[in-house]
Tab-separated table of C-alpha atoms and ligand atoms in Angstrom:
chain	number	residue	atom	x	y	z
A	3	MET	CA	-20.969	-12.512	43.757
A	4	ARG	CA	-17.320	-12.361	44.877
A	5	THR	CA	-14.919	-14.919	44.916
A	6	ILE	CA	-12.164	-14.879	47.319
A	7	VAL	CA	-8.922	-17.449	47.402
A	8	SER	CA	-8.573	-18.386	50.847
A	9	LEU	CA	-4.882	-19.553	51.596
A	10	PRO	CA	-4.887	-20.888	55.118
A	11	GLY	CA	-1.099	-22.388	54.862
A	12	ASP	CA	0.418	-23.868	57.764
A	13	GLY	CA	-0.019	-23.911	61.454
A	14	ILE	CA	-2.585	-21.291	62.860
A	15	GLY	CA	-2.412	-19.835	59.995
A	16	LYS	CA	-5.213	-22.775	58.581
A	17	VAL	CA	-6.991	-21.684	61.982
A	18	VAL	CA	-7.085	-18.032	62.215
A	19	LEU	CA	-8.395	-18.222	58.469
A	20	GLU	CA	-11.369	-19.945	58.994
A	21	GLU	CA	-11.921	-17.867	62.085
A	22	ALA	CA	-11.807	-15.038	60.052
A	23	ILE	CA	-14.676	-16.419	57.250
A	24	ARG	CA	-16.307	-17.558	59.966
A	25	LEU	CA	-16.257	-13.922	60.612
A	26	LEU	CA	-16.890	-12.386	57.106
A	27	ASP	CA	-20.087	-14.737	57.210
A	28	ALA	CA	-21.461	-13.151	59.959
A	29	ALA	CA	-20.725	-9.666	58.810
A	30	GLY	CA	-22.348	-9.984	56.059
A	31	PHE	CA	-19.912	-10.385	53.716
A	32	GLU	CA	-21.182	-12.646	50.385
A	33	ALA	CA	-18.064	-14.268	48.811
A	34	ASN	CA	-16.819	-17.746	47.066
A	35	TYR	CA	-13.813	-18.575	48.495
A	36	VAL	CA	-11.827	-21.367	46.873
A	37	HIS	CA	-8.726	-23.088	48.529
A	38	GLY	CA	-5.490	-22.642	47.606
A	39	ASP	CA	-3.028	-24.949	48.775
A	40	ILE	CA	0.194	-23.190	49.545
A	41	GLY	CA	3.515	-24.186	52.194
A	42	TRP	CA	5.226	-26.631	53.993
A	43	GLU	CA	3.255	-29.529	53.037
A	44	PHE	CA	3.420	-29.003	49.620
A	45	TRP	CA	7.197	-28.731	49.625
A	46	CYS	CA	6.867	-31.654	51.817
A	47	LYS	CA	4.784	-33.911	48.931
A	48	GLU	CA	5.756	-31.860	45.502
A	49	GLY	CA	8.964	-30.114	46.008
A	50	ASP	CA	6.819	-26.567	45.599
A	51	PRO	CA	5.263	-24.772	48.459
A	52	LEU	CA	3.517	-22.135	45.435
A	53	PRO	CA	2.030	-24.966	43.121
A	54	GLN	CA	1.351	-23.213	39.542
A	55	ARG	CA	-2.184	-24.263	40.421
A	56	THR	CA	-2.037	-21.834	43.524
A	57	ILE	CA	-0.576	-19.006	41.243
A	58	ASP	CA	-3.263	-19.318	38.417
A	59	LEU	CA	-6.450	-19.400	40.891
A	60	ILE	CA	-5.122	-15.847	42.347
A	61	ALA	CA	-4.517	-14.487	38.707
A	62	GLU	CA	-8.227	-15.199	37.932
A	63	HIS	CA	-9.207	-14.034	41.437
A	64	LYS	CA	-7.279	-11.509	42.312
A	65	VAL	CA	-7.807	-11.265	45.808
A	66	GLY	CA	-6.441	-13.734	48.258
A	67	LEU	CA	-6.621	-14.540	52.298
A	68	PHE	CA	-3.791	-15.949	53.090
A	69	GLY	CA	-3.058	-17.442	56.979
A	70	ALA	CA	0.648	-18.133	57.637
A	71	ILE	CA	3.437	-20.482	56.342
A	72	THR	CA	5.724	-22.416	57.686
A	73	SER	CA	9.596	-21.719	56.756
A	74	LYS	CA	12.817	-24.310	57.443
A	75	PRO	CA	16.168	-24.150	57.157
A	76	LYS	CA	17.954	-25.501	53.696
A	77	ASP	CA	18.896	-28.850	55.774
A	78	ASP	CA	15.622	-29.127	56.859
A	79	ALA	CA	14.087	-28.606	54.251
A	80	PHE	CA	15.629	-30.957	52.209
A	81	ASN	CA	15.382	-33.662	54.552
A	82	GLU	CA	11.497	-33.109	54.521
A	83	LEU	CA	11.445	-33.744	51.087
A	84	ALA	CA	9.801	-36.745	50.207
A	85	PRO	CA	12.415	-39.223	49.590
A	86	GLU	CA	11.567	-39.554	45.156
A	87	LEU	CA	12.260	-35.595	44.865
A	88	LYS	CA	14.979	-35.858	47.013
A	89	SER	CA	17.661	-36.155	43.842
A	90	LYS	CA	15.848	-33.364	41.891
A	91	GLY	CA	17.891	-30.331	43.014
A	92	LEU	CA	15.199	-28.658	44.323
A	93	VAL	CA	15.781	-25.456	46.422
A	94	TYR	CA	13.259	-24.231	49.117
A	95	SER	CA	12.274	-20.500	48.881
A	96	SER	CA	9.216	-19.035	50.425
A	97	PRO	CA	6.210	-19.233	48.886
A	98	ILE	CA	5.080	-15.055	50.183
A	99	VAL	CA	8.158	-13.757	48.942
A	100	GLY	CA	7.382	-16.021	45.370
A	101	LEU	CA	4.087	-14.804	45.439
A	102	ARG	CA	5.083	-11.152	46.067
A	103	GLN	CA	7.550	-11.082	43.354
A	104	HIS	CA	5.322	-13.384	41.076
A	105	PHE	CA	2.117	-10.748	41.049
A	106	GLY	CA	4.425	-7.826	41.713
A	107	LEU	CA	3.206	-6.919	45.200
A	108	ASP	CA	5.190	-4.636	45.517
A	109	ILE	CA	3.030	-2.187	47.920
A	110	CYS	CA	2.796	-3.495	51.465
A	111	LEU	CA	0.726	-1.486	53.586
A	112	ARG	CA	1.105	-2.272	57.859
A	113	PRO	CA	-1.076	-0.497	59.792
A	114	CYS	CA	-0.752	0.039	63.363
A	115	ARG	CA	-3.854	1.734	65.875
A	116	THR	CA	-4.272	1.323	69.340
A	117	TYR	CA	-7.420	-0.007	70.732
A	118	LYS	CA	-8.679	1.599	73.626
A	119	GLY	CA	-8.526	-0.566	76.134
A	120	ASN	CA	-6.191	-2.949	74.927
A	121	PRO	CA	-4.070	-4.307	77.619
A	122	LEU	CA	-1.064	-4.576	75.627
A	123	ASN	CA	-1.090	-0.728	74.647
A	124	PHE	CA	2.614	1.156	75.195
A	125	ILE	CA	2.429	2.684	77.964
A	126	ARG	CA	5.426	5.763	78.992
A	127	ARG	CA	6.153	8.030	82.220
A	128	GLY	CA	5.240	11.606	81.838
A	129	ALA	CA	6.485	14.950	83.394
A	130	GLY	CA	6.270	14.460	87.030
A	131	ASP	CA	5.534	10.036	87.117
A	132	THR	CA	2.481	10.676	85.251
A	133	ILE	CA	1.498	7.789	83.614
A	134	GLU	CA	1.078	7.945	79.520
A	135	GLU	CA	-0.875	5.963	77.100
A	136	PRO	CA	-0.127	7.926	73.249
A	137	GLU	CA	-2.546	6.826	70.877
A	138	VAL	CA	-0.605	5.189	67.585
A	139	ASP	CA	-2.426	6.026	63.919
A	140	VAL	CA	0.138	5.155	62.018
A	141	ALA	CA	0.310	4.037	58.314
A	142	ILE	CA	3.789	1.911	57.072
A	143	PHE	CA	4.465	1.446	53.568
A	144	ARG	CA	7.040	-1.039	52.941
A	145	GLN	CA	8.522	-2.011	49.961
A	146	ASN	CA	8.192	-5.249	48.952
A	147	THR	CA	9.979	-6.628	45.996
A	148	GLU	CA	13.310	-5.196	46.231
A	149	GLY	CA	16.267	-4.703	48.423
A	150	LEU	CA	18.070	-6.793	50.730
A	151	TYR	CA	14.598	-8.903	50.190
A	152	GLY	CA	15.514	-9.078	46.295
A	153	GLY	CA	17.332	-12.605	46.473
A	154	VAL	CA	20.578	-11.601	44.915
A	155	GLU	CA	22.671	-12.669	46.696
A	156	TRP	CA	25.861	-15.383	46.651
A	157	SER	CA	28.271	-17.365	49.026
A	158	ASN	CA	31.273	-17.962	46.821
A	159	PRO	CA	30.363	-15.660	44.084
A	160	PRO	CA	31.251	-16.633	40.719
A	161	ALA	CA	34.681	-15.017	39.025
A	162	GLN	CA	32.750	-12.660	37.355
A	163	VAL	CA	30.714	-11.063	40.141
A	164	HIS	CA	33.803	-11.152	41.934
A	165	GLU	CA	35.817	-9.362	39.357
A	166	ALA	CA	33.015	-6.953	38.924
A	167	LEU	CA	33.410	-6.178	42.470
A	168	MET	CA	37.095	-5.777	42.262
A	169	THR	CA	36.406	-2.123	40.289
A	170	HIS	CA	34.769	-1.202	43.084
A	171	PRO	CA	37.529	1.109	44.635
A	172	LYS	CA	36.371	0.172	48.218
A	173	PHE	CA	35.406	-3.830	47.777
A	174	LYS	CA	39.105	-3.973	46.590
A	175	LYS	CA	40.331	-2.125	49.610
A	176	ASN	CA	38.258	-3.544	52.083
A	177	PHE	CA	37.549	-6.645	51.007
A	178	GLY	CA	39.943	-7.164	48.106
A	179	ASP	CA	41.817	-9.761	50.168
A	180	CYS	CA	39.222	-11.929	51.437
A	181	PRO	CA	39.657	-15.001	49.688
A	182	VAL	CA	36.494	-15.819	47.696
A	183	GLU	CA	34.934	-18.612	49.141
A	184	GLU	CA	34.630	-16.700	52.327
A	185	LEU	CA	32.130	-14.036	50.945
A	186	SER	CA	28.881	-13.649	51.241
A	187	ILE	CA	27.068	-10.913	49.320
A	188	SER	CA	23.495	-10.066	49.881
A	189	THR	CA	22.798	-6.817	47.745
A	190	ARG	CA	20.641	-4.222	48.300
A	191	ILE	CA	18.708	-2.874	44.929
A	192	PHE	CA	16.318	-0.305	44.536
A	193	THR	CA	14.862	0.148	41.162
A	194	LYS	CA	13.273	3.968	40.633
A	195	LYS	CA	10.251	2.604	39.160
A	196	ALA	CA	9.489	0.618	42.355
A	197	THR	CA	11.038	3.339	44.352
A	198	GLU	CA	8.380	5.812	43.036
A	199	ARG	CA	5.270	3.269	43.612
A	200	ILE	CA	5.845	2.686	47.179
A	201	LEU	CA	6.437	6.278	47.693
A	202	ARG	CA	3.626	7.172	45.798
A	203	ALA	CA	1.242	4.991	47.671
A	204	ALA	CA	2.224	6.584	50.690
A	205	PHE	CA	1.392	10.621	49.771
A	206	GLU	CA	-1.137	8.825	48.207
A	207	HIS	CA	-3.009	7.448	51.285
A	208	ALA	CA	-1.263	10.673	53.441
A	209	LYS	CA	-3.558	12.268	51.251
A	210	LYS	CA	-7.076	10.398	51.233
A	211	TYR	CA	-7.079	9.776	55.169
A	212	GLY	CA	-6.095	13.114	56.222
A	213	TYR	CA	-2.618	12.521	57.705
A	214	LYS	CA	-0.299	15.187	58.048
A	215	SER	CA	3.224	13.699	57.496
A	216	VAL	CA	5.327	11.195	55.411
A	217	THR	CA	8.303	9.897	57.349
A	218	LEU	CA	10.642	8.438	54.853
A	219	CYS	CA	12.792	6.004	57.545
A	220	GLU	CA	15.525	4.867	55.459
A	221	LYS	CA	19.692	5.884	56.822
A	222	PRO	CA	20.541	7.872	53.273
A	223	ASN	CA	23.468	9.723	55.526
A	224	VAL	CA	25.408	5.922	55.172
A	225	ILE	CA	23.173	4.038	52.209
A	226	ARG	CA	24.489	6.523	49.821
A	227	GLU	CA	22.565	5.299	46.606
A	228	THR	CA	19.756	3.573	47.246
A	229	SER	CA	18.206	5.084	50.673
A	230	GLY	CA	19.960	8.052	49.038
A	231	MET	CA	17.629	7.789	45.618
A	232	MET	CA	14.781	6.936	47.884
A	233	TYR	CA	15.052	10.360	49.997
A	234	LYS	CA	15.595	12.261	46.571
A	235	MET	CA	12.869	11.125	44.799
A	236	ALA	CA	10.728	11.777	48.001
A	237	GLN	CA	11.535	15.656	48.353
A	238	GLN	CA	10.836	15.605	44.723
A	239	MET	CA	7.318	13.860	45.085
A	240	GLN	CA	6.550	15.714	47.907
A	241	LYS	CA	7.116	19.440	46.100
A	242	ALA	CA	5.705	18.702	42.940
A	243	ASP	CA	2.327	16.624	44.473
A	244	TYR	CA	2.083	16.937	47.769
A	245	PRO	CA	2.718	20.215	49.195
A	246	GLN	CA	0.424	20.828	51.893
A	247	ILE	CA	1.894	16.698	53.084
A	248	GLU	CA	5.044	17.328	55.065
A	249	LEU	CA	7.913	15.313	54.167
A	250	TRP	CA	9.795	13.893	57.379
A	251	ASN	CA	13.445	12.010	57.004
A	252	THR	CA	14.318	9.798	59.802
A	253	ASN	CA	17.154	7.368	59.694
A	254	ILE	CA	16.028	3.711	60.747
A	255	ASP	CA	18.311	3.279	63.666
A	256	ALA	CA	16.946	6.656	65.237
A	257	GLN	CA	13.484	5.969	64.417
A	258	MET	CA	13.641	2.556	66.616
A	259	MET	CA	14.830	5.013	69.767
A	260	TRP	CA	12.078	7.547	69.301
A	261	LEU	CA	9.712	4.384	69.085
A	262	THR	CA	8.995	4.808	72.442
A	263	LYS	CA	8.904	8.210	73.092
A	264	ASN	CA	7.154	9.588	70.685
A	265	PRO	CA	4.752	7.303	68.520
A	266	GLU	CA	2.122	9.307	68.559
A	267	THR	CA	3.839	11.814	66.122
A	268	TYR	CA	4.011	9.831	63.409
A	269	GLY	CA	1.233	9.474	60.305
A	270	VAL	CA	2.527	7.875	57.287
A	271	LEU	CA	5.902	6.322	57.141
A	272	VAL	CA	7.336	4.922	54.399
A	273	ALA	CA	10.760	2.228	54.251
A	274	GLY	CA	12.292	0.325	51.585
A	275	ASN	CA	12.008	-3.258	52.427
A	276	MET	CA	14.021	-4.711	55.231
A	277	PHE	CA	13.620	-1.042	57.309
A	278	GLY	CA	10.366	-1.268	56.080
A	279	ASP	CA	9.673	-4.937	57.695
A	280	ILE	CA	11.783	-3.578	60.523
A	281	VAL	CA	9.939	-0.001	61.532
A	282	SER	CA	6.670	-2.074	61.439
A	283	ASP	CA	7.744	-4.715	63.847
A	284	GLY	CA	8.873	-1.335	66.016
A	285	PHE	CA	5.376	-0.204	65.515
A	286	ALA	CA	3.016	-3.481	66.140
A	287	GLY	CA	4.432	-3.576	69.624
A	288	LEU	CA	3.546	-0.890	70.611
A	289	ILE	CA	-0.182	-1.761	69.821
A	290	GLY	CA	-0.238	-5.065	71.027
A	291	GLY	CA	2.369	-6.911	69.117
A	292	LEU	CA	1.390	-10.113	66.459
A	293	GLY	CA	-1.471	-10.816	67.533
A	294	PHE	CA	-3.172	-7.923	66.122
A	295	ALA	CA	-0.769	-6.782	63.099
A	296	CYS	CA	-1.986	-6.909	59.849
A	297	SER	CA	-1.385	-6.506	56.431
A	298	ALA	CA	-1.799	-5.862	52.687
A	299	GLN	CA	0.235	-6.449	49.636
A	300	ILE	CA	-0.980	-4.823	46.882
A	301	ASN	CA	-0.082	-4.166	43.202
A	302	PRO	CA	-1.942	-1.292	42.010
A	303	GLU	CA	-2.043	-1.616	38.672
A	304	THR	CA	-2.854	-4.859	38.207
A	305	GLY	CA	-5.591	-4.970	40.928
A	306	ILE	CA	-4.365	-8.059	42.948
A	307	GLY	CA	-4.333	-8.161	46.924
A	308	VAL	CA	-3.182	-10.215	49.718
A	309	PHE	CA	-4.090	-9.652	52.760
A	310	GLU	CA	-2.221	-11.689	55.480
A	311	PRO	CA	-1.919	-11.296	59.524
A	312	THR	CA	1.653	-10.508	59.890
A	313	HIS	CA	2.446	-13.342	62.595
A	314	GLY	CA	3.768	-16.969	61.101
A	315	SER	CA	2.533	-20.227	61.702
A	316	ALA	CA	3.940	-20.590	65.333
A	317	PRO	CA	4.165	-24.260	65.210
A	318	LYS	CA	3.935	-24.756	68.979
A	319	TYR	CA	0.497	-23.760	69.124
A	320	ALA	CA	-0.796	-25.333	65.899
A	321	ASP	CA	-1.894	-28.611	67.401
A	322	TYR	CA	-3.876	-27.586	70.667
A	323	ASP	CA	-7.341	-29.229	71.037
A	324	THR	CA	-8.702	-26.058	71.516
A	325	SER	CA	-7.065	-23.241	69.756
A	326	ILE	CA	-5.442	-19.893	71.908
A	327	VAL	CA	-3.970	-17.893	69.289
A	328	ASN	CA	-5.201	-14.015	69.009
A	329	PRO	CA	-7.157	-14.476	65.782
A	330	ILE	CA	-7.720	-10.361	65.439
A	331	ALA	CA	-4.444	-9.898	63.464
A	332	MET	CA	-6.287	-11.739	61.140
A	333	PHE	CA	-9.257	-10.482	61.299
A	334	GLU	CA	-8.143	-6.663	60.837
A	335	SER	CA	-6.271	-8.171	57.138
A	336	ALA	CA	-10.266	-8.982	56.325
A	337	CYS	CA	-10.763	-5.627	56.720
A	338	MET	CA	-7.773	-4.265	54.533
A	339	MET	CA	-9.068	-7.213	52.386
A	340	LEU	CA	-12.847	-5.343	52.388
A	341	ASP	CA	-11.541	-1.935	52.116
A	342	PHE	CA	-10.019	-3.180	48.623
A	343	ILE	CA	-12.304	-3.996	47.217
A	344	GLU	CA	-14.595	-1.139	48.131
A	345	GLU	CA	-16.590	-3.420	51.414
A	346	LYS	CA	-15.452	-0.500	53.420
A	347	GLU	CA	-19.205	-0.229	55.303
A	348	ILE	CA	-18.781	-4.292	56.655
A	349	ALA	CA	-15.145	-3.391	56.948
A	350	SER	CA	-16.252	-0.583	59.271
A	351	LYS	CA	-18.509	-2.386	60.993
A	352	ILE	CA	-16.190	-5.497	61.800
A	353	ARG	CA	-14.108	-2.977	63.431
A	354	LYS	CA	-16.280	-1.206	65.423
A	355	ALA	CA	-16.989	-5.240	67.241
A	356	ILE	CA	-13.533	-5.767	67.433
A	357	ALA	CA	-12.973	-2.482	69.434
A	358	LYS	CA	-15.779	-2.833	71.384
A	359	VAL	CA	-14.722	-6.269	72.419
A	360	ILE	CA	-11.393	-5.115	73.378
A	361	GLU	CA	-12.907	-2.008	75.171
A	362	ASP	CA	-15.465	-4.202	77.223
A	363	GLY	CA	-12.007	-6.194	78.479
A	364	LYS	CA	-14.623	-9.452	78.994
A	365	VAL	CA	-12.856	-11.731	76.418
A	366	ARG	CA	-9.299	-11.589	76.215
A	367	THR	CA	-7.303	-14.106	74.649
A	368	TYR	CA	-3.856	-15.480	76.340
A	369	ASP	CA	-1.348	-12.863	75.073
A	370	MET	CA	-3.925	-10.111	75.954
A	371	MET	CA	-4.069	-12.049	79.577
A	372	LYS	CA	0.032	-11.291	79.405
A	373	MET	CA	-0.103	-15.078	80.039
A	374	SER	CA	2.464	-17.472	78.475
A	375	GLY	CA	0.767	-19.109	75.482
A	376	ARG	CA	-0.044	-23.276	77.386
A	377	PRO	CA	-2.816	-25.286	76.423
A	378	ASP	CA	-4.093	-24.495	79.743
A	379	VAL	CA	-4.426	-20.883	79.650
A	380	VAL	CA	-8.256	-21.773	78.734
A	381	GLU	CA	-9.138	-23.191	81.934
A	382	LYS	CA	-7.199	-20.143	83.950
A	383	GLY	CA	-9.724	-17.625	82.036
A	384	ALA	CA	-8.082	-16.742	78.739
A	385	ALA	CA	-10.573	-16.704	75.703
A	386	SER	CA	-9.923	-19.951	72.856
A	387	THR	CA	-9.731	-18.371	69.386
A	388	GLN	CA	-13.289	-19.738	68.688
A	389	GLN	CA	-14.510	-18.006	71.506
A	390	MET	CA	-12.120	-14.259	70.589
A	391	THR	CA	-14.681	-15.058	67.136
A	392	ASP	CA	-17.389	-15.431	69.104
A	393	ALA	CA	-17.209	-12.437	71.182
A	394	VAL	CA	-16.478	-10.009	67.859
A	395	ILE	CA	-19.608	-12.059	66.225
A	396	ALA	CA	-21.833	-11.225	69.560
A	397	ALA	CA	-20.437	-6.990	69.157
A	398	LEU	CA	-21.015	-7.166	65.718
B	411	NAI	P1	5.235	-16.714	64.372
B	411	NAI	O1	5.255	-15.443	64.518
B	411	NAI	O2	5.107	-18.366	64.098
B	411	NAI	O3	5.200	-16.895	65.942
B	411	NAI	C1	6.212	-16.551	67.444
B	411	NAI	C2	5.239	-16.256	68.830
B	411	NAI	O4	4.433	-15.283	68.307
B	411	NAI	C3	4.774	-17.133	68.907
B	411	NAI	O5	5.739	-18.642	70.041
B	411	NAI	C4	3.862	-16.922	69.936
B	411	NAI	O6	4.060	-17.075	70.957
B	411	NAI	C5	3.713	-15.336	69.317
B	411	NAI	N1	2.072	-15.087	68.417
B	411	NAI	C6	2.186	-15.457	66.693
B	411	NAI	N2	1.280	-15.593	66.281
B	411	NAI	C7	-0.077	-15.178	67.707
B	411	NAI	C8	-1.150	-15.024	67.380
B	411	NAI	N3	-2.242	-14.555	66.598
B	411	NAI	N4	-1.521	-14.627	68.744
B	411	NAI	C9	-0.927	-15.169	70.369
B	411	NAI	N5	0.233	-14.795	69.657
B	411	NAI	C10	0.810	-15.052	69.277
B	411	NAI	O7	6.787	-16.993	64.145
B	411	NAI	P2	8.249	-17.688	64.526
B	411	NAI	O8	8.269	-18.856	65.478
B	411	NAI	O9	9.237	-16.813	64.594
B	411	NAI	O10	7.987	-18.685	63.234
B	411	NAI	C11	7.246	-19.654	63.413
B	411	NAI	C12	6.673	-20.337	61.655
B	411	NAI	O11	6.169	-19.294	60.944
B	411	NAI	C13	8.379	-20.284	60.559
B	411	NAI	O12	8.342	-21.120	60.009
B	411	NAI	C14	8.521	-19.284	60.241
B	411	NAI	O13	9.371	-18.984	58.724
B	411	NAI	C15	6.945	-18.871	59.885
B	411	NAI	N6	6.773	-17.297	59.554
B	411	NAI	C16	5.845	-17.513	58.558
B	411	NAI	C17	5.453	-15.598	58.272
B	411	NAI	C18	4.215	-16.071	57.543
B	411	NAI	O14	3.757	-16.667	56.637
B	411	NAI	N7	3.732	-14.579	56.716
B	411	NAI	C19	6.041	-14.400	59.288
B	411	NAI	C20	7.086	-15.244	60.076
B	411	NAI	C21	7.404	-16.698	60.107
B	412	MG	MG1	8.937	-9.620	59.578
């Protein structure tokens, strides 16, 4: 039997993960779940939001199903540390970013697909005052370990760094007069290896699932070195290995503008870390937002994968007696996990059940009813998290 590492994390992560496991059981997926500690609680108690024992569990079992974690700013992180840990010079860093980097989970896939009948679907005005509801079906590949999220950054950079930067004529000209203690620098580093891997994953996905285009969504005309390298490599790869797939090149800013104009035109998109994050949130907004946005983080070489909804721990909803958040993003993430471990039939069964519940329209969480999230939404007719799970299970 399969062993899955369950990583509930904080806040609503705990709620939606439990519901996903209930659904997986009902759908006939047989697995052992071993619990992995992760999140804010372990930062406060142990000074480490990603304890080594959790890393060991993932290394052993390879597949993780993850809820969400809470991250707080630097000062709060320090203040909430257990008193005996305060003198140890510990610095908080996000356990998700830590997981990605530790296991080289550099391929992040975020699919966004329209569900028929979802009241949150994007609609737009067409010719002659008609209303159109374009069907979105995109797969966004986000490089997950480098770029602006690589963590190579300084405020008041050390002298060697400053000296090295001064050798660049543009730095000298534009920033050379700035006192070093007033400089904050975050680097955007791309390697050929990781760029090749994310591009390859995108093209392979397009080929496997019959998408006709791959869109590189960067800014090569301005960010010439990193985006420029990625574009050049994409062109070479397309020409050499994927002549049947079109390569489109859009700039991230323009892409966000076109998002609502013609989202149905796009198939696979690929981008660096930051722009991938942005464009995937943009597309997720067209198909229902955070209650629907799922993701996979994969290292294709080691076969390690962690699957999670895009949303965070939503602390304001975490302590409701009856949970009101939408578990579908978590369910979809569980389906991506099933695809990854070749349990495609169960994944497809669950997706069909979700589609049926949404199309029937009788059971809707508060976000789908456009309510603001308050404890009384269930009294007013919204489904609770558990009721949504029950409905999907009934539709299996
Ligand atoms: P969030 O995603 O937790 O919540 C933002 C808002 O989105 C919520 O107030 C709620 O209105 C809505 N929402 C989120 N999930 C929903 C769901 N399943 N159903 C219905 N509505 C939902 O983001 P926020 O408030 O910016 O961050 C809260 C905490 O989560 C922070 O500590 C942040 O660092 C962390 N976070 C963690 C992530 C992760 O674990 N992958 C990702 C994003 C934020
Ligand atoms: Mg995000």
